[in-house]
PDB file of C-alpha atoms in Angstrom:
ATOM      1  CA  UNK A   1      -2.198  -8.346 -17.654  1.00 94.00           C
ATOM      2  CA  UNK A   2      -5.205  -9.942 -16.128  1.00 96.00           C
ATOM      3  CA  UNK A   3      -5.604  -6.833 -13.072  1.00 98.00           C
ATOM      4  CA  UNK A   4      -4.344  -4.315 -11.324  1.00 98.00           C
ATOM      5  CA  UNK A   5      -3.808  -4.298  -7.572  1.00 98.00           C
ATOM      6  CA  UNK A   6      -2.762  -0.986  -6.275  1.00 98.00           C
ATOM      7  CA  UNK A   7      -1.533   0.238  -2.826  1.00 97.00           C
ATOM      8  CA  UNK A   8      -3.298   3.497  -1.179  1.00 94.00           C
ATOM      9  CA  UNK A   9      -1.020   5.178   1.167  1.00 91.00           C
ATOM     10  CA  UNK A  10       1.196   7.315  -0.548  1.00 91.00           C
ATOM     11  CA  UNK A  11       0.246   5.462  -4.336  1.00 96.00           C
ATOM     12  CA  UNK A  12      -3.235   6.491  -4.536  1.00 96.00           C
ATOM     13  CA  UNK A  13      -3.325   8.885  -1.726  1.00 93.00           C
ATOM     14  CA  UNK A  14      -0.414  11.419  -0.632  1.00 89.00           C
ATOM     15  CA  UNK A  15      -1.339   9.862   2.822  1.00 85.00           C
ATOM     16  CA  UNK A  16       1.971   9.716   4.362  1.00 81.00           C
ATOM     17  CA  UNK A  17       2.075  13.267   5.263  1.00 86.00           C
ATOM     18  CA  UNK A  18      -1.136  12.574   7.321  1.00 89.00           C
ATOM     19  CA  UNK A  19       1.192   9.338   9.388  1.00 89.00           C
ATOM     20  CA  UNK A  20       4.158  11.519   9.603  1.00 91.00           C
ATOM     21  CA  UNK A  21       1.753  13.872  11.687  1.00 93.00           C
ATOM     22  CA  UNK A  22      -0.060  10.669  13.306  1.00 93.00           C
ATOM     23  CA  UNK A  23       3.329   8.949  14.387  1.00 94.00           C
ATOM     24  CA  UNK A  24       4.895  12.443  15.687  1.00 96.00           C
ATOM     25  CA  UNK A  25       1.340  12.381  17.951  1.00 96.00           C
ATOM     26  CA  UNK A  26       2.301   8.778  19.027  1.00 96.00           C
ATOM     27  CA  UNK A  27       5.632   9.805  20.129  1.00 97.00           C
ATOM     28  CA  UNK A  28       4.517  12.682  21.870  1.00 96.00           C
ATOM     29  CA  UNK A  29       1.898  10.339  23.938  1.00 96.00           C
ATOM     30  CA  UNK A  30       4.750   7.913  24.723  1.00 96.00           C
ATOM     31  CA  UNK A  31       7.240  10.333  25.791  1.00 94.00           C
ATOM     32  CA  UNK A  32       9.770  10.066  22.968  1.00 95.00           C
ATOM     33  CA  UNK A  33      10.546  12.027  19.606  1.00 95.00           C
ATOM     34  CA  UNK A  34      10.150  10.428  16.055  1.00 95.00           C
ATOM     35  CA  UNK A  35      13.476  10.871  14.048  1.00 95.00           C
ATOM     36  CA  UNK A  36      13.489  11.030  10.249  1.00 93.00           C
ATOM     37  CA  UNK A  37      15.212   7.544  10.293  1.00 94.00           C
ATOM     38  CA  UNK A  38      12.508   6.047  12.382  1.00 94.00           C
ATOM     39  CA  UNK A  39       9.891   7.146  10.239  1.00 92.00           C
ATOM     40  CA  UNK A  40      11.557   5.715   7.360  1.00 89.00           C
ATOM     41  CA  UNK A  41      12.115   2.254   8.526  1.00 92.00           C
ATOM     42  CA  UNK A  42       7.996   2.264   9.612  1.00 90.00           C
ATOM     43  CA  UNK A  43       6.708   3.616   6.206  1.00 85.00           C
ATOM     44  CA  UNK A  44       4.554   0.945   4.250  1.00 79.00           C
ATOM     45  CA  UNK A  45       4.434  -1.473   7.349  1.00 80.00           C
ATOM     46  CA  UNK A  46       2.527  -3.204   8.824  1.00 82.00           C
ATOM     47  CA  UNK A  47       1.347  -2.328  12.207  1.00 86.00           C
ATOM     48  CA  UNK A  48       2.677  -5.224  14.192  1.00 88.00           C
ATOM     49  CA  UNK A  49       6.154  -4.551  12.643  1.00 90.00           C
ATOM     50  CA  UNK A  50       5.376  -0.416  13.177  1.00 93.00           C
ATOM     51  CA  UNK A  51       4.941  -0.977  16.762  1.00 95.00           C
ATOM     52  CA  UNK A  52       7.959  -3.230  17.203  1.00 95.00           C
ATOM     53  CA  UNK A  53      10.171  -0.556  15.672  1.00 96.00           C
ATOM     54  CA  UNK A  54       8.655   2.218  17.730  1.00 96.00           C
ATOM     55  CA  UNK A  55       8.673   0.220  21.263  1.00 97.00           C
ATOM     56  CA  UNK A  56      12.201  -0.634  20.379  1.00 96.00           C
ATOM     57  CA  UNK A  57      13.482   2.766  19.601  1.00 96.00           C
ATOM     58  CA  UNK A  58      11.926   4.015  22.493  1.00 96.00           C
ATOM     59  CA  UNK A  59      13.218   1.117  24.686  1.00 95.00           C
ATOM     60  CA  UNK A  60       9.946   0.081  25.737  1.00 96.00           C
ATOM     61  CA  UNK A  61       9.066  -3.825  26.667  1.00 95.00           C
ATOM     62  CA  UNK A  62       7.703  -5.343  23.856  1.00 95.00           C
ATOM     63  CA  UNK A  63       4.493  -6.458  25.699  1.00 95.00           C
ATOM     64  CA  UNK A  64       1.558  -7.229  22.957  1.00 95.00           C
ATOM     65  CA  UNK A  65      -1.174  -5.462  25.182  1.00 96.00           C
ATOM     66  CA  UNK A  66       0.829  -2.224  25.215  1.00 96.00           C
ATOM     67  CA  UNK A  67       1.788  -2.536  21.306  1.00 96.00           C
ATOM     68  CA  UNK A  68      -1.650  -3.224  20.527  1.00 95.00           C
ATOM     69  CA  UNK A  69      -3.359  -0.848  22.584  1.00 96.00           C
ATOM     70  CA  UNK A  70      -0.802   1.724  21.234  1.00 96.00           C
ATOM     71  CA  UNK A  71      -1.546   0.426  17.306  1.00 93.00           C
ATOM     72  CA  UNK A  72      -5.383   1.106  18.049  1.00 92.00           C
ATOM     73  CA  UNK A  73      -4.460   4.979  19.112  1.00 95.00           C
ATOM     74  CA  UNK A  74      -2.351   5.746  16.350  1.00 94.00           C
ATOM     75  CA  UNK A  75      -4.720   4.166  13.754  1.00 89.00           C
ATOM     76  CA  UNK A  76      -8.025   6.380  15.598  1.00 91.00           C
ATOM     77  CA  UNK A  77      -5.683   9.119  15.914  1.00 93.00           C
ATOM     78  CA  UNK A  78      -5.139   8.888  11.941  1.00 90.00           C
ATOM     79  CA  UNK A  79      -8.291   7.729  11.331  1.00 88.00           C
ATOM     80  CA  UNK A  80     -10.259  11.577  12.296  1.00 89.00           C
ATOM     81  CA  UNK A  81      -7.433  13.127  10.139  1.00 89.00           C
ATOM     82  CA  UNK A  82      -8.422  10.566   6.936  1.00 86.00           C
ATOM     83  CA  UNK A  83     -11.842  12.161   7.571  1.00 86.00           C
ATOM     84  CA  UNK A  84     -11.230  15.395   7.077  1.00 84.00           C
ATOM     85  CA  UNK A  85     -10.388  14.201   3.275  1.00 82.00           C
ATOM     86  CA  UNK A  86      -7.238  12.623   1.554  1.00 89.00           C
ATOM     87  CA  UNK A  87      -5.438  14.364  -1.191  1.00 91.00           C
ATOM     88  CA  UNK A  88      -5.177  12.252  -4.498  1.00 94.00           C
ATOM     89  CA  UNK A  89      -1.637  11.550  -5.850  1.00 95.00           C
ATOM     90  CA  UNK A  90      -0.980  12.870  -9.070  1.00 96.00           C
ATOM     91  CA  UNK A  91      -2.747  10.970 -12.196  1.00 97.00           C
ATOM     92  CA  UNK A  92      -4.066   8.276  -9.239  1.00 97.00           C
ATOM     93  CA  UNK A  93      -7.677   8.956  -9.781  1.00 97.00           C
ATOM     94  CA  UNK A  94      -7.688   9.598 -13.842  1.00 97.00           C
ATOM     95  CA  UNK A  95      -6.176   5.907 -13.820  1.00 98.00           C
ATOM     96  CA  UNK A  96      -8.878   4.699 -11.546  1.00 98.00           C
ATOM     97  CA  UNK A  97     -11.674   6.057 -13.733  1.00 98.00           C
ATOM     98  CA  UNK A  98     -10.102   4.788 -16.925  1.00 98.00           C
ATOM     99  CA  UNK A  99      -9.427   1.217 -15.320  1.00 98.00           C
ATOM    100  CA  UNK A 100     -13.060   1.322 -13.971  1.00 97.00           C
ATOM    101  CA  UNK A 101     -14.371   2.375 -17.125  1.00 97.00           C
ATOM    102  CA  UNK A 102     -12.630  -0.246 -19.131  1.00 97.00           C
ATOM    103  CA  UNK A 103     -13.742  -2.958 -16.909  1.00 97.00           C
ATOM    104  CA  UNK A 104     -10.833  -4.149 -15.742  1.00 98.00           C
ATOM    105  CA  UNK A 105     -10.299  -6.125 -12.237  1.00 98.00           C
ATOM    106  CA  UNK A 106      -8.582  -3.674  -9.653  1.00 98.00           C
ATOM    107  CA  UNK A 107      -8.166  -4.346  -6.200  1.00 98.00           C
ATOM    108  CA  UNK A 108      -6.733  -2.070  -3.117  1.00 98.00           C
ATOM    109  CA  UNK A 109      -4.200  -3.790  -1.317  1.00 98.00           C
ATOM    110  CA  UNK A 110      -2.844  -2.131   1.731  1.00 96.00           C
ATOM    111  CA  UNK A 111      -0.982  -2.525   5.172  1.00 93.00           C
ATOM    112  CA  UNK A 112      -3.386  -0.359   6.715  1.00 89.00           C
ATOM    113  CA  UNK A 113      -6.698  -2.253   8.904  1.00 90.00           C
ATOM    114  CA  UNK A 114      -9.787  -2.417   7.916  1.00 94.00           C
ATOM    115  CA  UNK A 115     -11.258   0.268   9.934  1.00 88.00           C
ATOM    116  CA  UNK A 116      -9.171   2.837   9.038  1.00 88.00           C
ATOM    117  CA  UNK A 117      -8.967   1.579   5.015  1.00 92.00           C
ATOM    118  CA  UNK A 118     -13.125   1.394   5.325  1.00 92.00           C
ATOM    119  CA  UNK A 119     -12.804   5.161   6.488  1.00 88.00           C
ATOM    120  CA  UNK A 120     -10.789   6.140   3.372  1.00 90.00           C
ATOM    121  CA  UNK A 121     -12.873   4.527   0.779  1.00 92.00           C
ATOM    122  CA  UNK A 122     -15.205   7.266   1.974  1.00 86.00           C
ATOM    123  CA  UNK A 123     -12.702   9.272   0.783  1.00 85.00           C
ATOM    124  CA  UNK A 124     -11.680   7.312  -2.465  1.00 91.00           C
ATOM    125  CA  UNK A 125     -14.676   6.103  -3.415  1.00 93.00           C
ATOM    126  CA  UNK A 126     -15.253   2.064  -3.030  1.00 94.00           C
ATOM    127  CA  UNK A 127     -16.751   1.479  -6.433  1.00 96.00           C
ATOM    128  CA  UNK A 128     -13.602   1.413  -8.372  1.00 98.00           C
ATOM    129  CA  UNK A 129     -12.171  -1.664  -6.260  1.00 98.00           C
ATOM    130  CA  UNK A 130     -13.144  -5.582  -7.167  1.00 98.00           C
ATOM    131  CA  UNK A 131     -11.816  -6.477  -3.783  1.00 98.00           C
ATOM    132  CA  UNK A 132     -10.124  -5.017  -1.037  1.00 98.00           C
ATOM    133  CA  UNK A 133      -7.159  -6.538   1.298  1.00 98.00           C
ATOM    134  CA  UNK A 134      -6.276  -4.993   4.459  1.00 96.00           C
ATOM    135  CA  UNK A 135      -3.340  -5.598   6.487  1.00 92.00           C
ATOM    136  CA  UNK A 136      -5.949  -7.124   9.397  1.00 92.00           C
ATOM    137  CA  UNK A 137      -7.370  -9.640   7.387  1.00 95.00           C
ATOM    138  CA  UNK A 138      -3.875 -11.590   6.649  1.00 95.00           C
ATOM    139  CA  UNK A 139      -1.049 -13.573   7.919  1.00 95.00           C
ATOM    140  CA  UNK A 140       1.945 -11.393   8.045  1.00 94.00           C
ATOM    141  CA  UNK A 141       1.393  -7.916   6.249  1.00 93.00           C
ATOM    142  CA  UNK A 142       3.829  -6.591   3.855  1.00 94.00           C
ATOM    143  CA  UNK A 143       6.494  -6.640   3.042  1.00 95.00           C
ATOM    144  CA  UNK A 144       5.367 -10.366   3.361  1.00 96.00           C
ATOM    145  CA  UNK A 145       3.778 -11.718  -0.271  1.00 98.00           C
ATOM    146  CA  UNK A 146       0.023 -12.061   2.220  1.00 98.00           C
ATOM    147  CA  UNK A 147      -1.830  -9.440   0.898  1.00 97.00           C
ATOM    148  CA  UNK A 148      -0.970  -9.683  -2.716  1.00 98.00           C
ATOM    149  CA  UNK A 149      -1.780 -13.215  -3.150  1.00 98.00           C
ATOM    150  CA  UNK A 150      -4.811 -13.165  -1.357  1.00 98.00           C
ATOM    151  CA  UNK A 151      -5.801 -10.457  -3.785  1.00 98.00           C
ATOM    152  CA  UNK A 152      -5.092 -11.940  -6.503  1.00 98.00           C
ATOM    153  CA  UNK A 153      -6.667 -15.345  -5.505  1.00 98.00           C
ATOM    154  CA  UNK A 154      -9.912 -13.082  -4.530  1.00 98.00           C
ATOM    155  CA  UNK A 155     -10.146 -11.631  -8.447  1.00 98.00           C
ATOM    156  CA  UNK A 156      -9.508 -15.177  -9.430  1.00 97.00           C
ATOM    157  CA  UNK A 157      -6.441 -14.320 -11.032  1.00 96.00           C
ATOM    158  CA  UNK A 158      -2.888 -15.384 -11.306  1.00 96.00           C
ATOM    159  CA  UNK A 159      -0.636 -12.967  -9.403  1.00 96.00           C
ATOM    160  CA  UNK A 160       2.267 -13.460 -12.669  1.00 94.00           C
ATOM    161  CA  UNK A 161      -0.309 -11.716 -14.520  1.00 94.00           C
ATOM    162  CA  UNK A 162      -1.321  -8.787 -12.120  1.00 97.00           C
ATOM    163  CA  UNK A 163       0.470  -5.503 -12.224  1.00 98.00           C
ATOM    164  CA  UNK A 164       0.684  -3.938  -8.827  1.00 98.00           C
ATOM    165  CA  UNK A 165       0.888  -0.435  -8.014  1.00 98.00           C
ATOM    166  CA  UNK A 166       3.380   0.470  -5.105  1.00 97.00           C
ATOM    167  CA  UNK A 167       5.299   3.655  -3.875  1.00 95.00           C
ATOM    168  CA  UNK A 168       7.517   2.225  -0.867  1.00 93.00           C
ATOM    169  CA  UNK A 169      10.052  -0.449  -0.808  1.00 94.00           C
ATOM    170  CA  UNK A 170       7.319  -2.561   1.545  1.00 93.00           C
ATOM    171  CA  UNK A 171       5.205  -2.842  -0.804  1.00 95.00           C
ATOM    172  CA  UNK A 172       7.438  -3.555  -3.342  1.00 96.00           C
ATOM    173  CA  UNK A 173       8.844  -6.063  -1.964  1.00 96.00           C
ATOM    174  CA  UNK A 174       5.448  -7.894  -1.441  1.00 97.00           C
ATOM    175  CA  UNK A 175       4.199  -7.558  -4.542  1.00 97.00           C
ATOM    176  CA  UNK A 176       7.716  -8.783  -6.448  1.00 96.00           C
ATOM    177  CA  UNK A 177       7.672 -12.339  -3.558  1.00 96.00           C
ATOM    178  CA  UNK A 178       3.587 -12.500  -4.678  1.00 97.00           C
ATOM    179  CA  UNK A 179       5.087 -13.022  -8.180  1.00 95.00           C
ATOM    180  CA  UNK A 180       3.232  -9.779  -9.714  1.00 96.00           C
ATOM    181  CA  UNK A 181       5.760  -7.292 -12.184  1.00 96.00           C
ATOM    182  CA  UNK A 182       5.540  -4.002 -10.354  1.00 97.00           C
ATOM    183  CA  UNK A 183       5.137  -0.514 -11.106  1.00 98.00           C
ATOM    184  CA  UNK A 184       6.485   1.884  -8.857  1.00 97.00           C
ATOM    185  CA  UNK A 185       5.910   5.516  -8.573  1.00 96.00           C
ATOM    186  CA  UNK A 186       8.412   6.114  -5.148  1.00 94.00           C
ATOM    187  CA  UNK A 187       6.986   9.023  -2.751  1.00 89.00           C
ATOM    188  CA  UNK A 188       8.061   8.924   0.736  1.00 77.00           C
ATOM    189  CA  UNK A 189      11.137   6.986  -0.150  1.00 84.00           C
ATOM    190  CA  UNK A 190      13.367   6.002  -2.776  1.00 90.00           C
ATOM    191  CA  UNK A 191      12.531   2.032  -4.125  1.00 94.00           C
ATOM    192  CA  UNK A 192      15.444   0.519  -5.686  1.00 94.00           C
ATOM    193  CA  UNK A 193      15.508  -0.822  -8.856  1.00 94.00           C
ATOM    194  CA  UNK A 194      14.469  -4.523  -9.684  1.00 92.00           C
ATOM    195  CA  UNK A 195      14.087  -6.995 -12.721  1.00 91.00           C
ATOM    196  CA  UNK A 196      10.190  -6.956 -11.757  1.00 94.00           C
ATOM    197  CA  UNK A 197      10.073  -3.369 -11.262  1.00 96.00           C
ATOM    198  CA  UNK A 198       9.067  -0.335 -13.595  1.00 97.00           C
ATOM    199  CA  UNK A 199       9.497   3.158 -12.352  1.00 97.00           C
ATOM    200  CA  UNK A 200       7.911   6.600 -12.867  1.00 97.00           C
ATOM    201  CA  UNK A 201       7.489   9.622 -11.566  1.00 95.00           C
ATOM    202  CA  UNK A 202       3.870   9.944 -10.783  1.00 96.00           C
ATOM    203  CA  UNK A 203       1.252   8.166 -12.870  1.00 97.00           C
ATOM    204  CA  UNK A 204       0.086  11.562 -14.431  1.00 97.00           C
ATOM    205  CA  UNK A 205      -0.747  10.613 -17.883  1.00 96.00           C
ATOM    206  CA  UNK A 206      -0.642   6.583 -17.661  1.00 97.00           C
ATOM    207  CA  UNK A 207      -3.823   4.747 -18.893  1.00 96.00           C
ATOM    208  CA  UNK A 208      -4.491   1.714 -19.304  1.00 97.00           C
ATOM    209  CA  UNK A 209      -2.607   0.813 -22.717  1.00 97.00           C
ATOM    210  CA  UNK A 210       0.763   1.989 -20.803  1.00 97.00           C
ATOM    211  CA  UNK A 211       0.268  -0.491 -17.729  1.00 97.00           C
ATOM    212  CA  UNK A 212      -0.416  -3.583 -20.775  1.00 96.00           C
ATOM    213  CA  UNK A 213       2.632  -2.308 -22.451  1.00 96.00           C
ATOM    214  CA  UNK A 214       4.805  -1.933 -19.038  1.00 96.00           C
ATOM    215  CA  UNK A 215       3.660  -5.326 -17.294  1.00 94.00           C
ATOM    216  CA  UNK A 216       4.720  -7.048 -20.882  1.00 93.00           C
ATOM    217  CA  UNK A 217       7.877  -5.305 -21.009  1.00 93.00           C
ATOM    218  CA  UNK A 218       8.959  -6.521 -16.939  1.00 92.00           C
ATOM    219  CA  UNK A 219       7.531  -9.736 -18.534  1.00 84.00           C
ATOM    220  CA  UNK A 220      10.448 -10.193 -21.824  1.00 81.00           C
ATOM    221  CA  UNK A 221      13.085  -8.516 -18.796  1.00 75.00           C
ATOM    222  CA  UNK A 222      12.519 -11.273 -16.505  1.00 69.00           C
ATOM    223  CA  UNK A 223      12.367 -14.069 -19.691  1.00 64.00           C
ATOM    224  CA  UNK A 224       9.037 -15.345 -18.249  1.00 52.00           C
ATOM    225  CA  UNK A 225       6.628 -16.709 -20.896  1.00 46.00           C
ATOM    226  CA  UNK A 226       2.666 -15.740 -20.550  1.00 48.00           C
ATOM    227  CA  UNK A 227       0.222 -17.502 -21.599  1.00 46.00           C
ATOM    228  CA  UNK A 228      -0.845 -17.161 -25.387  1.00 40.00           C
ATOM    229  CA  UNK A 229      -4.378 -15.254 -24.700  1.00 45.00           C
ATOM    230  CA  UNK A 230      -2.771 -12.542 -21.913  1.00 45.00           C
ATOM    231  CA  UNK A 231      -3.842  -9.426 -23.280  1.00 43.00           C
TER     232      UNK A 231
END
């Protein structure tokens, strides 16, 4: 394991709860109400994709002025609630410290844009990230491989020998097409299982030794062969 690239919304931050209360505003603005299936299908999106569900549920035309202008409310909208703090998942920040502390090359990788990402580093705190890749600043967002190969490529690194960090089955999914072995502590949603995957609970007590010992383990699952000086 070369680094660590780790999502925020609902991995390092319990987040979600703060979108559930975001996209129930959206509805509420475009006349509709948010189901519980609806929410599901939009968690760990991207917002392109977010506002095609929503316009389509709500039987809206698709029209790319109204999406976007409806993307740039909900992300404000969540924005001012990101500022009035974000709660840390469980274990999230102990692993940040020890990671930071042991030097070793972590990047945030999320869905979310850059203004609203920028506005919860305030939050996080910026200095434990090498680089940062927002949803914005790529192709197609997850659960496209964009972001996590663009991360890797900005820590000079070899996505086969990152370890990503994901909760939803998104982000998941990104990470696994980017190549990285995955560890996946599910919130929102349930992830299923996968030959690149490794799940837990919560990352309460995980330091850095465990991810080593978990991205070499997905390593022998898959049969893939790393190069002789990988940690």
């Amino acid at each position: 394991m070369r680094a660590v690239l780790c999502d925020m919304d609902g991995t390092l931050v319990d987040s979600e709860k703060l979108w559930d209360v975001a996209m129930v505003a959206l509805y509420d603005r475009l006349g509709g109400v948010l189901t519980p299936q609806v929410r599901a299908a939009t968690v760990g999106g991207c917002a392109e994709d977010t506002m095609r569900i929503v316009y389509d549920d709500l039987g809206l035309p698709l029209d790319p002025a109204d999406m976007a202008d409806s993307a740039r409310w909900l992300h404000e909208y969540t924005g001012e609630l990101f500022d009035a703090g974000l709660p840390w998942c469980d274990g999230a920040r102990e692993l940040l410290d020890e990671l930071a502390g042991a030097g070793m090359p972590t990047a945030l990788v999320t869905n979310t844009p850059r203004m609203l990402a920028e506005r919860a580093l305030g939050s996080i705190g910026r200095h434990y990230f090498a680089a940062v890749v927002c949803g914005d600043e790529v192709p197609s967002g997850k659960p496209a491989p964009d972001p996590y190969l663009r991360a890797a490529a900005l820590l000079d690194t070899d996505p086969r020998w990152c370890l990503a960090v994901e909760d939803s089955p998104t982000g998941a999914a990104a990470a696994e097409a980017a190549g990285c072995a995955v560890l996946v502590v599910p919130n929102a949603l349930p992830v299923p299982a996968g030959v690149r995957r490794h799940q837990v609970a919560s990352l309460t007590g995980l330091g850095l030794s465990d991810l080593h010992d978990i991205c070499a383990a997905l390593a022998i699952r898959e049969g893939a062969c790393l190069p002789a000086d990988t940690p």
